Structures are given as structure tokens and as C-alpha cells.
């Protein structure tokens, strides 16, 4: 099998905070596959696919010319597709030539895959960076199974229609044999977008949907991604980093709330801070009995909407700290740098309440990591947005609408006062979801779909 994704996570180069990278490296570890992705370098003239062995994974590294990379990555992928797929067409920013660069990168990756592939190899493509890759692979004569996993949510048809390249993309999507998405809602939306755009038809098939359009037939399935609960528990057996120890000393006796996200407008960080502010306004003494820690390393900073959300988060944080902090302490900490995985696991394990409140999210692995990290005998409470893919299964979280600040503030109060019996009962149900969808199972189920029938 050859897996393809924009970013790859090479152990020798240090960990990456992206959910996709973590999932894929687990997926390929120990298997005989190759993982093809961007090398992190800009192309030297005439550079070819570079093969590198790192640990037990073989990597195929693709260089891309600098200008092309920026137009494809910050441009089409993250200024057009990402906002649209997260139902924020108002944030989409088109620059002439961006789609041409996206096409170029897909073609260069297709060349790399064609160079590495043996006849009959299965190609497993990841995410919105490569929506048109299968068409380019077919044009290069690859006849094996080609699957796509879309990690992000799919937009409703009225949003998808605003994409100038909607027809071109749908035609290219029909060159995949199978497309997996995170939720039933996304499967229904994708099928509708494809069928409506290309005048195709939708039918149910083998537990999923099948779209017949443009002379092709694509099987759409639902494969909710998960985490590695056993690895998280192992992390918790290692010593707490000194920084986490110092935090715990400072937080002693307080209700600890936590948010862990890339600093992305889709994650709803401003709304959750505003809800916390409202919770504090309800009773000022709460400022002394709670500590909210938001860990949010900036990402995609070259994109204007990301710089804007960072400014907004810093502004709201400043206001809360100024209004509710005193010389001795503050009810809110903002950390704009990543923590390593062990640090994150310990922070999640020690939190009483996790605020996972995206405005749109394919799945959201932090929701599952929090549940996996908690002590089942005295667990904390997950406050979860109904717009996270995770909410489709994790129904026993406190489900909130992140646009409704009063509802979120009330959820914080409910979480703080919830009986231990109720917390245990909810946790039992959530932990069962985390086990059922753990990464090895997700992988097995995805691979079964990709196997030639
Ligand atoms: P992301 O948008 O990156 O992933 P998410 O699912 O939350 O979102 O995964 C992030 C991962 O990075 C988690 O494992 C988390 O622990 C880690 N992480 C996040 N913030 C961190 C921080 N501040 N420091 C250290 N680690 C941090 C995309 C989609 C999601 C989908 C995943 C997987 O947007 O919807 O769930 O892919 O399919």
C-alpha cells in the first residue's frame, strides 16, 4: 500500500501536532507500506522522488517549488477548500493561479506515486489537499484500488456550490473507488454534493452510499477516526514534565478546565473563552476556584484569517485576565506553543473539564484523548460541540452549541456540580466509544474497504 498525505511525520524529525500525521504513522508502522508526502523542502531543479527509511517506515519525499507550494497550501487548500468545507465561505480568499498550483502539486504527487507503485498496489490518499489526485493517477495508468479519506467535514450543497471548481473537483472525485468520511452526516452531504453537481445518482450500498456520476461509481463510507487509548495510558505512567508539576501546584484546589487545539478559527476558541467569561461574571468568586488553561499553538499563520483569530483569542484572554485576575493569581492561562504528547496527556488526565467546542470539525481527536486519559473511577466531564464529528457517537458528553454562550456557560456550571455517579456513568459510555473506534480498528476497517473485492 502507498499512503499519500501532504505532511508526513518522520520520527527522526520530531513529533508534529497534527491529528492526520499521528494517525498515519501509527497506521504504517510495522506494515510494508510506503508513505509519500511533502519533504518539507522546496524543489531543487530536477529533484526526483527521494526514498528514505526512518524507523520501520519507508518514506517517499516530494519537493515542491516554493511559490507553487504557497499557492497550493496556504492558497487553494487552506484559503479556499478549508474555509468552505468548514462552512465558512465568508473566510474564503481566492488568489488567481491558486487552483493551477493545486493542480500542479496533485500532478507532481501523481508522478511520484506512479514512480513508486508496483502493479496492483493500493493507493490510500489523505485529505483535501489531494481531491483531484485519483484522476491524475488514472491518467498515468494506475489501475489498482484508489481510496480517499477526508479528515475534515463536508459542506452542505449550498456552500459547496460556491466553489468555482465544484464540477472539476467532483469529476476528479469520481476517479476514486472509495471515499471515506468521518460521520454519517458528512457521507450524506458528500453524496449530495457529488450527485447534484454532476447530475449523478445516489443509492445505498454495502453499509454506505454509492454515487454514480461522470461514468464512474464511488463508494462512500463512514469511518470515524480514533485515538490510541493504550498509548495515552502508557504516557501517563511516565513522570510528569516539570512544567506540568508546577501547573498542578498552582492549580491545587481549583476546578481545572482545559482546551487543547491548533489555533484555528474552526476550533471555536474565542466562543469558549467568552462562555468562560460569562461563567465568571455569574459569580466573581469563581475566579478564585477555577483555572482554565487553553493550549493553542498558532498554525497557518501566513493566512489572514488565522492571524485574526489569534488576535481575537489574545484580546479576550487579556480582558478576562485583567478583569478577574489579581496580583496573586489568574483564572486563565493561554499557552501559544505546543506541548509534547506526554505533556498533553498529563494535562488532559488532570483536567476536571475539557472544553472541545469547535464550530465545525471532522472528528476532533482531543475529545477522545481526554476520555482515554481520565481516571474511570473519578472522571472529569467532556463539554463537546454538536458540530464536532465526535458528537455523532459521543452522545454522553455534555453536548453544546458553541454559538450559544449561555448554554456553554451553563454546561461549565453543570460539569462543576455533576455527581461522581453521573460522571462515571457518562465516562463509561464515552470510553466504550473511544475503545470501539481506536486507531487500529479504524485502520483495519479502512484497509478492508481498500482491499480488492
Ligand atoms: P486537527 O484539526 O489537527 O485534525 P484534532 O483532531 O483535534 O485536529 O487533532 C489534533 C491532534 O494534535 C491531537 O492528537 C492533539 O492532541 C494534538 N494537539 C492539538 N493541539 C495541540 C497542542 N496545543 N499541543 C500539542 N498537541 C496538540 C484533522 C481534522 C480533525 C480530525 C483529525 C483526524 O481537522 O477533525 O479529527 O484531522 O482525522
Coordinates of C-alpha atoms and ligand atoms in Angstrom, one line a residue:
X1 CA 0.0 0.0 0.0
X2 CA 1.1 3.5 -0.7
X3 CA -0.3 6.2 1.6
X4 CA -0.3 9.8 0.4
X5 CA -0.7 12.9 2.5
X6 CA 0.6 16.5 2.4
X7 CA 2.5 16.3 5.6
X8 CA 4.4 13.3 6.9
X9 CA 5.6 12.6 10.4
X10 CA 9.2 11.3 10.4
X11 CA 10.2 10.2 13.9
X12 CA 13.7 11.5 13.2
X13 CA 12.4 15.0 12.6
X14 CA 10.4 15.2 15.8
X15 CA 6.7 14.9 16.5
X16 CA 4.1 17.0 14.7
X17 CA 0.9 18.2 16.4
X18 CA -1.5 17.4 13.5
X19 CA -4.0 14.6 14.0
X20 CA -3.5 13.3 10.5
X21 CA 0.2 12.8 10.9
X22 CA -0.2 10.9 14.2
X23 CA -2.9 8.6 12.8
X24 CA -1.0 7.7 9.6
X25 CA 2.3 7.0 11.3
X26 CA 0.5 4.5 13.6
X27 CA -1.2 3.1 10.5
X28 CA 2.0 2.4 8.6
X29 CA 4.3 1.3 11.5
X30 CA 5.2 -2.3 11.0
X31 CA 3.4 -2.6 7.7
X32 CA 5.1 -3.0 4.4
X33 CA 3.9 0.3 3.1
X34 CA 5.3 3.5 1.8
X35 CA 4.2 6.9 2.9
X36 CA 4.6 9.6 0.3
X37 CA 4.4 13.3 1.3
X38 CA 6.0 16.7 1.0
X39 CA 9.6 16.6 2.0
X40 CA 9.5 20.0 3.8
X41 CA 11.9 21.3 1.2
X42 CA 11.4 23.5 -1.8
X43 CA 12.4 21.9 -5.1
X44 CA 15.9 21.9 -6.4
X45 CA 15.8 21.9 -10.2
X46 CA 15.5 18.3 -11.4
X47 CA 14.9 16.8 -8.0
X48 CA 13.2 13.3 -8.0
X49 CA 11.3 11.3 -5.5
X50 CA 13.6 10.7 -2.6
X51 CA 13.3 7.4 -0.7
X52 CA 14.1 7.4 3.0
X53 CA 13.9 4.7 5.6
X54 CA 13.0 6.1 9.1
X55 CA 12.3 3.5 11.8
X56 CA 10.2 0.9 10.2
X57 CA 8.5 3.1 7.6
X58 CA 9.7 3.8 4.1
X59 CA 9.0 7.4 3.1
X60 CA 8.8 8.9 -0.4
X61 CA 9.6 12.6 -0.2
X62 CA 8.4 15.0 -2.8
X63 CA 10.0 18.5 -3.2
X64 CA 7.7 21.3 -4.4
X65 CA 8.8 24.7 -5.8
X66 CA 8.4 27.4 -3.2
X67 CA 5.9 29.6 -5.0
X68 CA 3.8 26.7 -6.1
X69 CA 3.8 25.3 -2.6
X70 CA 2.5 28.5 -1.1
X71 CA -0.2 28.9 -3.7
X72 CA -1.3 25.3 -3.2
X73 CA -1.0 25.0 0.6
X74 CA -1.8 28.4 2.1
X75 CA -3.6 29.3 -1.1
X76 CA -6.1 26.9 -2.5
X77 CA -6.0 24.2 0.2
X78 CA -6.2 26.5 3.3
X79 CA -7.7 29.7 2.0
X80 CA -10.4 28.2 -0.3
X81 CA -11.1 24.5 0.5
X82 CA -10.6 24.6 4.3
X83 CA -12.9 27.5 5.0
X84 CA -15.5 26.2 2.5
X85 CA -15.5 22.7 3.9
X86 CA -15.8 24.1 7.4
X87 CA -18.9 26.1 6.2
X88 CA -17.1 29.5 6.4
X89 CA -17.3 30.7 2.8
X90 CA -17.1 34.2 4.2
X91 CA -13.4 33.5 5.1
X92 CA -12.5 32.0 1.7
X93 CA -9.9 34.1 -0.1
X94 CA -9.1 33.3 -3.7
X95 CA -5.9 34.4 -5.5
X96 CA -5.6 33.9 -9.2
X97 CA -3.4 30.9 -10.0
X98 CA -4.1 29.1 -6.7
X99 CA -6.1 26.3 -8.3
X100 CA -3.5 25.9 -11.1
X101 CA -0.8 25.4 -8.3
X102 CA -3.1 22.9 -6.6
X103 CA -3.4 21.0 -9.9
X104 CA 0.4 21.2 -10.4
X105 CA 1.0 19.7 -6.9
X106 CA -1.5 16.9 -7.5
X107 CA 0.2 16.2 -10.8
X108 CA 3.7 16.1 -9.2
X109 CA 2.4 13.8 -6.5
X110 CA 0.8 11.6 -9.1
X111 CA 4.2 11.4 -10.9
X112 CA 5.8 10.4 -7.6
X113 CA 3.2 7.7 -6.8
X114 CA 3.4 6.3 -10.4
X115 CA 7.2 6.1 -9.9
X116 CA 7.0 4.2 -6.7
X117 CA 3.9 2.0 -7.3
X118 CA 4.0 -1.7 -8.3
X119 CA 1.2 -3.1 -10.5
X120 CA -1.8 -3.7 -8.3
X121 CA -0.7 -1.5 -5.4
X122 CA -3.5 0.1 -3.4
X123 CA -3.2 3.8 -3.1
X124 CA -4.6 5.4 0.1
X125 CA -4.9 9.2 -0.3
X126 CA -5.5 11.6 2.6
X127 CA -7.5 14.7 2.8
X128 CA -8.5 17.8 1.0
X129 CA -5.0 18.6 -0.4
X130 CA -5.5 15.8 -2.9
X131 CA -9.1 15.8 -4.1
X132 CA -8.0 15.5 -7.7
X133 CA -5.2 13.0 -7.3
X134 CA -7.0 9.9 -8.4
X135 CA -7.9 11.4 -11.8
X136 CA -4.2 12.2 -12.3
X137 CA -3.2 8.7 -11.2
X138 CA -5.6 7.1 -13.6
X139 CA -4.2 9.3 -16.4
X140 CA -0.8 7.7 -15.6
X141 CA -2.2 4.2 -16.0
X142 CA -2.6 3.2 -12.3
X143 CA -5.4 0.6 -12.3
X144 CA -5.4 -0.6 -8.6
X145 CA -7.8 0.5 -5.9
X146 CA -7.5 4.2 -5.0
X147 CA -9.2 5.3 -1.8
X148 CA -9.6 8.8 -0.2
X149 CA -10.0 9.6 3.4
X150 CA -11.4 13.0 4.1
X151 CA -10.5 14.1 7.6
X152 CA -12.4 17.4 7.6
X153 CA -16.2 17.9 7.5
X154 CA -18.0 18.0 4.1
X155 CA -20.1 21.1 3.5
X156 CA -23.7 21.3 2.7
X157 CA -24.6 21.6 -1.0
X158 CA -25.4 25.3 -0.9
X159 CA -21.9 26.0 0.4
X160 CA -20.1 23.6 -1.9
X161 CA -21.8 25.2 -4.9
X162 CA -19.9 28.4 -4.2
X163 CA -16.7 26.7 -5.1
X164 CA -15.8 27.8 -8.7
X165 CA -14.2 24.5 -9.4
X166 CA -17.0 22.4 -8.0
X167 CA -17.6 20.5 -11.2
X168 CA -14.0 19.9 -11.9
X169 CA -13.4 18.6 -8.4
X170 CA -16.5 16.3 -8.5
X171 CA -15.4 14.8 -11.8
X172 CA -12.0 14.1 -10.3
X173 CA -13.6 12.6 -7.2
X174 CA -15.3 10.0 -9.3
X175 CA -11.9 8.5 -10.2
X176 CA -11.6 7.2 -6.7
X177 CA -13.0 3.8 -5.9
X178 CA -13.9 4.6 -2.4
X179 CA -14.1 7.8 -0.3
X180 CA -14.3 7.5 3.5
X181 CA -15.5 10.3 5.7
X182 CA -15.9 10.7 9.5
X183 CA -19.6 10.9 10.0
X184 CA -23.0 9.8 8.5
X185 CA -23.8 13.5 8.1
X186 CA -20.6 14.0 6.0
X187 CA -21.4 10.9 3.9
X188 CA -24.9 12.2 3.1
X189 CA -23.5 15.7 2.3
X190 CA -20.7 14.5 0.1
X191 CA -23.0 12.2 -1.9
X192 CA -25.5 15.0 -2.3
X193 CA -22.7 17.5 -3.4
X194 CA -21.4 15.0 -5.9
X195 CA -24.7 13.8 -7.4
X196 CA -26.2 17.3 -7.6
X197 CA -23.1 18.8 -9.2
X198 CA -22.5 16.1 -11.8
X199 CA -26.1 15.1 -12.4
X200 CA -25.4 11.7 -10.9
X201 CA -27.5 9.3 -8.8
X202 CA -27.2 8.1 -5.2
X203 CA -28.0 4.6 -3.9
X204 CA -27.3 2.7 -0.7
X205 CA -24.7 0.1 -1.0
X206 CA -22.8 -2.2 1.4
X207 CA -23.5 -0.2 4.5
X208 CA -22.6 3.1 2.8
X209 CA -23.7 5.2 -0.2
X210 CA -22.8 4.8 -3.8
X211 CA -22.7 7.7 -6.2
X212 CA -22.8 7.0 -10.0
X213 CA -21.6 10.0 -11.9
X214 CA -19.3 11.1 -14.8
X215 CA -19.1 7.4 -15.9
X216 CA -17.6 6.4 -12.5
X217 CA -19.0 4.8 -9.4
X218 CA -17.7 5.8 -6.0
X219 CA -18.5 4.0 -2.7
X220 CA -18.8 6.5 0.2
X221 CA -18.3 5.0 3.7
X222 CA -18.2 6.3 7.2
X223 CA -15.0 5.6 9.2
X224 CA -14.8 7.6 12.4
X225 CA -11.1 8.0 13.3
X226 CA -10.0 7.4 16.8
X227 CA -7.0 7.6 19.1
X228 CA -4.7 5.2 20.9
X229 CA -6.0 4.9 24.4
X230 CA -3.4 2.3 25.5
X231 CA -0.6 4.6 24.4
X232 CA -2.1 7.5 26.3
X233 CA -2.3 5.4 29.4
X234 CA 1.3 4.4 28.9
X235 CA 2.3 8.1 28.6
X236 CA 0.6 8.7 32.0
X237 CA 2.9 6.1 33.6
X238 CA 5.9 8.3 32.7
X239 CA 6.9 11.1 35.0
X240 CA 5.0 14.4 34.7
X241 CA 7.1 17.1 33.0
X242 CA 8.3 19.7 35.5
X243 CA 6.2 22.3 33.8
X244 CA 3.0 20.2 34.4
X245 CA 4.0 19.7 38.1
X246 CA 4.4 23.4 38.6
X247 CA 1.0 23.9 36.9
X248 CA -0.6 21.4 39.2
X249 CA 0.8 23.1 42.3
X250 CA -0.6 26.4 41.1
X251 CA -4.0 24.8 40.3
X252 CA -4.3 22.9 43.6
X253 CA -7.9 23.1 45.0
X254 CA -9.3 24.7 41.8
X255 CA -11.6 23.2 39.1
X256 CA -9.3 22.8 36.2
X257 CA -10.7 23.4 32.7
X258 CA -8.7 22.7 29.6
X259 CA -8.7 23.3 25.9
X260 CA -6.1 21.8 23.5
X261 CA -6.3 22.9 19.9
X262 CA -4.3 24.2 16.9
X263 CA -5.1 27.9 16.8
X264 CA -7.7 27.6 14.1
X265 CA -10.9 29.6 13.6
X266 CA -12.8 26.3 13.2
X267 CA -12.0 25.2 16.8
X268 CA -14.2 27.9 18.4
X269 CA -11.7 29.1 20.9
X270 CA -13.0 32.7 21.2
X271 CA -16.5 31.4 21.9
X272 CA -15.4 29.0 24.6
X273 CA -13.4 31.8 26.3
X274 CA -16.4 34.1 26.1
X275 CA -18.5 31.4 27.7
X276 CA -15.9 31.0 30.5
X277 CA -16.0 34.8 30.9
X278 CA -19.8 34.6 31.3
X279 CA -19.4 31.8 33.8
X280 CA -17.1 34.0 35.9
X281 CA -19.4 37.0 35.5
X282 CA -22.2 34.9 37.0
X283 CA -20.3 34.8 40.3
X284 CA -17.0 36.6 40.7
X285 CA -15.8 34.2 43.4
X286 CA -15.5 31.6 40.7
X287 CA -12.3 33.3 39.5
X288 CA -10.6 32.0 42.6
X289 CA -11.9 28.5 42.3
X290 CA -11.3 27.7 38.6
X291 CA -8.4 27.7 36.3
X292 CA -8.9 27.5 32.6
X293 CA -5.8 26.5 30.5
X294 CA -6.0 26.9 26.8
X295 CA -3.1 25.4 24.9
X296 CA -3.2 26.7 21.3
X297 CA -0.1 26.8 19.2
X298 CA -0.5 29.0 16.1
X299 CA -0.9 27.3 12.8
X300 CA -1.0 28.5 9.1
X301 CA 0.0 32.0 10.3
X302 CA 0.5 33.2 6.7
X303 CA -3.3 33.0 6.2
X304 CA -5.0 36.2 7.3
X305 CA -8.0 34.5 9.0
X306 CA -5.5 32.7 11.3
X307 CA -3.7 35.9 12.3
X308 CA -7.1 37.4 13.0
X309 CA -8.3 34.6 15.3
X310 CA -5.0 34.7 17.2
X311 CA -5.5 38.4 17.8
X312 CA -9.1 37.8 18.9
X313 CA -8.0 35.0 21.3
X314 CA -5.3 37.2 22.8
X315 CA -7.7 40.1 23.2
X316 CA -10.4 38.1 25.0
X317 CA -7.7 36.4 27.2
X318 CA -6.3 39.8 28.1
X319 CA -9.7 41.1 29.1
X320 CA -10.5 38.1 31.3
X321 CA -7.1 38.1 33.0
X322 CA -7.4 41.9 33.6
X323 CA -11.0 41.7 34.9
X324 CA -10.8 38.5 37.0
X325 CA -7.2 38.1 37.9
X326 CA -5.4 39.7 40.8
X327 CA -1.8 40.1 41.9
X328 CA -1.8 36.6 43.3
X329 CA -3.3 34.6 40.6
X330 CA -5.3 34.4 37.3
X331 CA -8.3 32.3 36.3
X332 CA -6.9 31.8 32.8
X333 CA -3.7 30.7 31.2
X334 CA -3.0 30.8 27.4
X335 CA -0.1 28.8 26.0
X336 CA 0.6 29.6 22.4
X337 CA 3.2 26.9 21.8
X338 CA 2.8 23.1 21.5
X339 CA 3.3 20.7 24.4
X340 CA 4.7 17.3 23.6
X341 CA 2.4 14.3 23.7
X342 CA 3.3 13.2 27.2
X343 CA 2.7 16.8 28.5
X344 CA -0.7 16.9 26.7
X345 CA -1.7 13.5 28.1
X346 CA -0.9 14.6 31.7
X347 CA -2.7 17.9 31.2
X348 CA -5.8 16.1 29.9
X349 CA -5.6 13.5 32.7
X350 CA -5.5 16.2 35.4
X351 CA -8.3 18.3 34.0
X352 CA -11.8 18.3 35.5
X353 CA -13.5 19.7 32.4
X354 CA -12.4 19.5 28.8
X355 CA -13.8 22.2 26.5
X356 CA -14.0 20.8 23.0
X357 CA -16.2 23.3 21.3
X358 CA -15.4 23.6 17.5
X359 CA -17.7 25.4 15.2
X360 CA -17.0 22.7 12.7
X361 CA -14.6 19.7 12.9
X362 CA -14.2 16.4 11.0
X363 CA -13.8 14.4 14.2
X364 CA -11.7 16.1 16.9
X365 CA -9.2 13.7 18.5
X366 CA -8.8 15.8 21.7
X367 CA -12.3 14.7 22.7
X368 CA -11.3 11.1 22.6
X369 CA -7.8 11.7 24.1
X370 CA -9.4 13.4 27.1
X371 CA -11.7 10.5 27.8
X372 CA -8.8 8.0 27.4
X373 CA -6.6 10.0 29.8
X374 CA -9.2 10.2 32.6
X375 CA -9.4 8.1 35.7
X376 CA -12.6 6.0 35.2
X377 CA -13.2 5.9 39.0
X378 CA -13.3 9.7 39.3
X379 CA -13.5 11.1 35.7
X380 CA -13.9 14.6 34.5
X381 CA -16.5 15.9 32.2
X382 CA -16.3 16.4 28.5
X383 CA -18.1 19.5 27.1
X384 CA -18.5 18.8 23.4
X385 CA -19.8 20.8 20.5
X386 CA -22.6 19.3 18.5
X387 CA -20.6 20.3 15.4
X388 CA -17.6 18.1 16.1
X389 CA -17.7 14.8 14.2
X390 CA -17.1 13.2 17.6
X391 CA -20.5 14.2 18.8
X392 CA -22.2 11.8 16.4
X393 CA -21.0 8.9 18.7
X394 CA -20.0 10.6 21.9
X395 CA -23.6 11.3 22.9
X396 CA -23.0 11.1 26.6
X397 CA -20.7 14.2 26.7
X398 CA -22.4 17.5 27.7
X399 CA -23.3 18.4 24.1
X400 CA -23.5 22.2 23.5
X401 CA -24.0 24.6 20.6
X402 CA -20.8 26.7 20.6
X403 CA -22.7 29.7 19.2
X404 CA -24.9 29.7 22.4
X405 CA -22.6 31.3 25.1
X406 CA -25.3 31.0 27.8
X407 CA -25.7 27.3 27.1
X408 CA -21.9 26.8 27.3
X409 CA -21.6 28.8 30.5
X410 CA -24.4 26.7 32.0
X411 CA -22.6 23.5 30.8
X412 CA -19.5 24.6 32.8
X413 CA -21.6 25.0 35.9
X414 CA -23.3 21.6 35.3
X415 CA -19.9 20.0 34.8
X416 CA -18.6 21.5 38.1
X417 CA -21.5 20.3 40.1
X418 CA -22.1 16.9 38.5
X419 CA -22.2 14.0 40.9
X420 CA -19.4 11.4 40.8
X421 CA -22.0 8.7 39.9
X422 CA -23.2 10.6 36.8
X423 CA -19.6 11.4 35.8
X424 CA -18.7 7.7 36.0
X425 CA -21.8 6.6 34.0
X426 CA -21.1 9.1 31.2
X427 CA -17.5 8.3 31.2
X428 CA -18.2 4.5 30.9
X429 CA -20.3 5.2 27.7
X430 CA -17.7 7.6 26.2
X431 CA -14.8 5.2 27.0
X432 CA -16.7 2.5 25.1
X433 CA -16.8 4.7 22.0
X434 CA -13.1 5.5 22.3
X435 CA -12.3 1.8 22.5
X436 CA -14.6 0.9 19.7
X437 CA -13.0 3.5 17.3
X438 CA -9.4 3.2 18.4
X439 CA -6.9 3.7 15.7
X440 CA -6.1 0.1 15.0
X441 CA -9.7 -0.7 14.5
X442 CA -10.2 2.4 12.3
X443 CA -7.2 1.3 10.3
X444 CA -8.4 -2.3 9.9
X445 CA -11.8 -1.1 8.8
X446 CA -10.3 1.3 6.2
X447 CA -8.0 -1.3 4.8
X448 CA -10.8 -3.8 4.5
X449 CA -12.6 -1.3 2.3
X450 CA -9.5 -0.8 0.2
X451 CA -8.8 -4.5 -0.3
X452 CA -9.7 -5.6 -3.9
X453 CA -13.0 -7.4 -3.7
Ligands
LIG1 P1 -6.8 18.6 13.5 O1 -7.6 19.8 13.0 O2 -5.4 18.9 13.7 O3 -7.0 17.3 12.6 P2 -7.6 17.1 16.0 O4 -8.5 16.0 15.6 O5 -8.0 17.8 17.3 O6 -7.5 18.3 15.0 O7 -6.2 16.5 16.2 C1 -5.1 17.3 16.8 C2 -4.1 16.4 17.4 O8 -3.0 17.2 17.7 C3 -4.5 15.7 18.7 O9 -3.8 14.5 18.8 C4 -4.0 16.7 19.8 O10 -3.6 16.1 21.0 C5 -2.8 17.3 19.1 N1 -2.7 18.7 19.5 C6 -3.6 19.6 19.3 N2 -3.3 20.8 19.9 C7 -2.1 20.6 20.5 C8 -1.2 21.4 21.2 N3 -1.6 22.6 21.5 N4 -0.1 20.8 21.6 C9 0.2 19.5 21.4 N5 -0.6 18.7 20.7 C10 -1.7 19.2 20.2 C11 -7.7 17.0 11.5 C12 -9.2 17.3 11.4 C13 -9.9 16.7 12.6 C14 -9.7 15.2 12.7 C15 -8.2 14.9 12.5 C16 -8.0 13.4 12.4 O11 -9.4 18.7 11.4 O12 -11.3 17.0 12.6 O13 -10.2 14.7 13.9 O14 -7.7 15.5 11.4 O15 -8.8 12.9 11.3

